[in-house]
Amino acid sequence: MKSLDEMVLECMLDYKKWTFWELHNAIKERHNRFFQETSISAAVRNLRKPQVRRALNLPSDGEIVIRESRKPRKGNTYRLNPKIIAYRKGLDSNG
């Protein structure tokens, strides 16, 4: 069974902007599992932690998640740093 960190990363690998609510709905639809927005927020933060980066094959340095304000609406959106595309392609081509 996938961890919440894995499910959040799986959603965010489309490199689009996500709100916690959108991640909540996507995880519920794809995995038939329910998590509160606070748990999803924690999972997004976890993607920055060294042990999670290693476990999910993310770069060991640099920004993983980019947070942007949703002006004029409240809240923020979150997306993976586009530099991760090249990093992950390098992993795929190296075996």
PDB file of C-alpha atoms in Angstrom:
ATOM      1  CA  MET A   1       0.000   0.000   0.000  1.00  0.00           C
ATOM      2  CA  LYS A   2       1.356   3.404  -0.960  1.00  0.00           C
ATOM      3  CA  SER A   3       2.157   6.022   1.650  1.00  0.00           C
ATOM      4  CA  LEU A   4       0.495   9.421   1.553  1.00  0.00           C
ATOM      5  CA  ASP A   5       3.851  10.936   0.541  1.00  0.00           C
ATOM      6  CA  GLU A   6       3.932   8.590  -2.479  1.00  0.00           C
ATOM      7  CA  MET A   7       0.340   9.406  -3.416  1.00  0.00           C
ATOM      8  CA  VAL A   8       0.976  13.165  -3.232  1.00  0.00           C
ATOM      9  CA  LEU A   9       4.105  12.831  -5.380  1.00  0.00           C
ATOM     10  CA  GLU A  10       2.231  10.668  -7.888  1.00  0.00           C
ATOM     11  CA  CYS A  11      -0.392  13.404  -8.299  1.00  0.00           C
ATOM     12  CA  MET A  12       2.153  16.203  -8.493  1.00  0.00           C
ATOM     13  CA  LEU A  13       4.253  14.483 -11.164  1.00  0.00           C
ATOM     14  CA  ASP A  14       2.060  16.187 -13.778  1.00  0.00           C
ATOM     15  CA  TYR A  15       3.867  19.427 -12.719  1.00  0.00           C
ATOM     16  CA  LYS A  16       0.584  21.338 -12.586  1.00  0.00           C
ATOM     17  CA  LYS A  17      -0.414  23.634  -9.733  1.00  0.00           C
ATOM     18  CA  TRP A  18      -2.355  21.892  -6.968  1.00  0.00           C
ATOM     19  CA  THR A  19      -4.276  23.083  -3.916  1.00  0.00           C
ATOM     20  CA  PHE A  20      -4.551  20.826  -0.880  1.00  0.00           C
ATOM     21  CA  TRP A  21      -8.241  20.396  -1.676  1.00  0.00           C
ATOM     22  CA  GLU A  22      -7.454  19.246  -5.233  1.00  0.00           C
ATOM     23  CA  LEU A  23      -4.848  16.781  -3.952  1.00  0.00           C
ATOM     24  CA  HIS A  24      -7.385  15.534  -1.396  1.00  0.00           C
ATOM     25  CA  ASN A  25      -9.946  14.875  -4.154  1.00  0.00           C
ATOM     26  CA  ALA A  26      -7.435  13.259  -6.529  1.00  0.00           C
ATOM     27  CA  ILE A  27      -6.143  10.881  -3.855  1.00  0.00           C
ATOM     28  CA  LYS A  28      -9.684   9.955  -2.866  1.00  0.00           C
ATOM     29  CA  GLU A  29     -10.567   9.268  -6.521  1.00  0.00           C
ATOM     30  CA  ARG A  30      -7.373   7.406  -7.498  1.00  0.00           C
ATOM     31  CA  HIS A  31      -6.757   5.416  -4.323  1.00  0.00           C
ATOM     32  CA  ASN A  32     -10.151   5.366  -2.597  1.00  0.00           C
ATOM     33  CA  ARG A  33      -8.493   6.682   0.563  1.00  0.00           C
ATOM     34  CA  PHE A  34      -9.480   9.715   2.612  1.00  0.00           C
ATOM     35  CA  PHE A  35      -6.987  12.129   4.160  1.00  0.00           C
ATOM     36  CA  GLN A  36      -7.659  15.496   5.733  1.00  0.00           C
ATOM     37  CA  GLU A  37      -6.080  18.575   4.200  1.00  0.00           C
ATOM     38  CA  THR A  38      -3.764  18.902   7.208  1.00  0.00           C
ATOM     39  CA  SER A  39      -2.336  15.448   6.453  1.00  0.00           C
ATOM     40  CA  ILE A  40      -1.894  16.356   2.800  1.00  0.00           C
ATOM     41  CA  SER A  41      -0.144  19.566   3.827  1.00  0.00           C
ATOM     42  CA  ALA A  42       2.232  17.526   5.975  1.00  0.00           C
ATOM     43  CA  ALA A  43       2.914  15.148   3.060  1.00  0.00           C
ATOM     44  CA  VAL A  44       3.802  18.086   0.784  1.00  0.00           C
ATOM     45  CA  ARG A  45       6.239  19.313   3.463  1.00  0.00           C
ATOM     46  CA  ASN A  46       7.611  15.782   3.825  1.00  0.00           C
ATOM     47  CA  LEU A  47       8.757  15.850   0.190  1.00  0.00           C
ATOM     48  CA  ARG A  48      11.439  18.302   1.352  1.00  0.00           C
ATOM     49  CA  LYS A  49      12.865  15.966   4.015  1.00  0.00           C
ATOM     50  CA  PRO A  50      16.119  14.113   3.219  1.00  0.00           C
ATOM     51  CA  GLN A  51      14.800  10.634   4.108  1.00  0.00           C
ATOM     52  CA  VAL A  52      11.691  11.107   1.942  1.00  0.00           C
ATOM     53  CA  ARG A  53      13.778  12.493  -0.940  1.00  0.00           C
ATOM     54  CA  ARG A  54      15.919   9.349  -0.836  1.00  0.00           C
ATOM     55  CA  ALA A  55      12.943   7.004  -0.564  1.00  0.00           C
ATOM     56  CA  LEU A  56      11.113   8.649  -3.491  1.00  0.00           C
ATOM     57  CA  ASN A  57      14.193   9.202  -5.703  1.00  0.00           C
ATOM     58  CA  LEU A  58      14.055  13.000  -5.506  1.00  0.00           C
ATOM     59  CA  PRO A  59      17.124  15.274  -5.697  1.00  0.00           C
ATOM     60  CA  SER A  60      19.021  15.557  -2.420  1.00  0.00           C
ATOM     61  CA  ASP A  61      19.314  19.336  -2.705  1.00  0.00           C
ATOM     62  CA  GLY A  62      17.370  22.247  -4.131  1.00  0.00           C
ATOM     63  CA  GLU A  63      13.717  23.125  -3.853  1.00  0.00           C
ATOM     64  CA  ILE A  64      11.303  20.263  -4.467  1.00  0.00           C
ATOM     65  CA  VAL A  65       7.952  22.035  -4.101  1.00  0.00           C
ATOM     66  CA  ILE A  66       7.185  25.546  -5.302  1.00  0.00           C
ATOM     67  CA  ARG A  67       4.479  27.401  -3.386  1.00  0.00           C
ATOM     68  CA  GLU A  68       2.593  30.217  -5.106  1.00  0.00           C
ATOM     69  CA  SER A  69      -0.128  32.545  -3.864  1.00  0.00           C
ATOM     70  CA  ARG A  70      -3.588  32.162  -5.424  1.00  0.00           C
ATOM     71  CA  LYS A  71      -4.280  35.898  -5.676  1.00  0.00           C
ATOM     72  CA  PRO A  72      -6.906  37.288  -5.674  1.00  0.00           C
ATOM     73  CA  ARG A  73      -8.253  34.153  -3.976  1.00  0.00           C
ATOM     74  CA  LYS A  74      -7.097  32.888  -0.611  1.00  0.00           C
ATOM     75  CA  GLY A  75      -4.599  30.122  -0.149  1.00  0.00           C
ATOM     76  CA  ASN A  76      -1.687  28.777  -2.135  1.00  0.00           C
ATOM     77  CA  THR A  77      -0.960  26.360  -4.928  1.00  0.00           C
ATOM     78  CA  TYR A  78       1.871  23.846  -4.881  1.00  0.00           C
ATOM     79  CA  ARG A  79       3.748  22.266  -7.762  1.00  0.00           C
ATOM     80  CA  LEU A  80       6.902  20.266  -8.250  1.00  0.00           C
ATOM     81  CA  ASN A  81       9.970  22.165  -9.331  1.00  0.00           C
ATOM     82  CA  PRO A  82      10.344  21.636 -13.112  1.00  0.00           C
ATOM     83  CA  LYS A  83      14.045  20.778 -12.547  1.00  0.00           C
ATOM     84  CA  ILE A  84      12.818  17.450 -11.182  1.00  0.00           C
ATOM     85  CA  ILE A  85      11.768  16.451 -14.717  1.00  0.00           C
ATOM     86  CA  ALA A  86      15.414  16.392 -15.875  1.00  0.00           C
ATOM     87  CA  TYR A  87      16.528  14.711 -12.648  1.00  0.00           C
ATOM     88  CA  ARG A  88      13.970  11.911 -12.961  1.00  0.00           C
ATOM     89  CA  LYS A  89      14.694  11.456 -16.704  1.00  0.00           C
ATOM     90  CA  GLY A  90      18.366  11.043 -15.799  1.00  0.00           C
ATOM     91  CA  LEU A  91      17.442   8.301 -13.335  1.00  0.00           C
ATOM     92  CA  ASP A  92      15.346   6.522 -15.963  1.00  0.00           C
ATOM     93  CA  SER A  93      18.103   6.617 -18.581  1.00  0.00           C
ATOM     94  CA  ASN A  94      20.759   5.390 -16.125  1.00  0.00           C
ATOM     95  CA  GLY A  95      18.823   2.277 -15.302  1.00  0.00           C
TER      96      GLY A  95
END
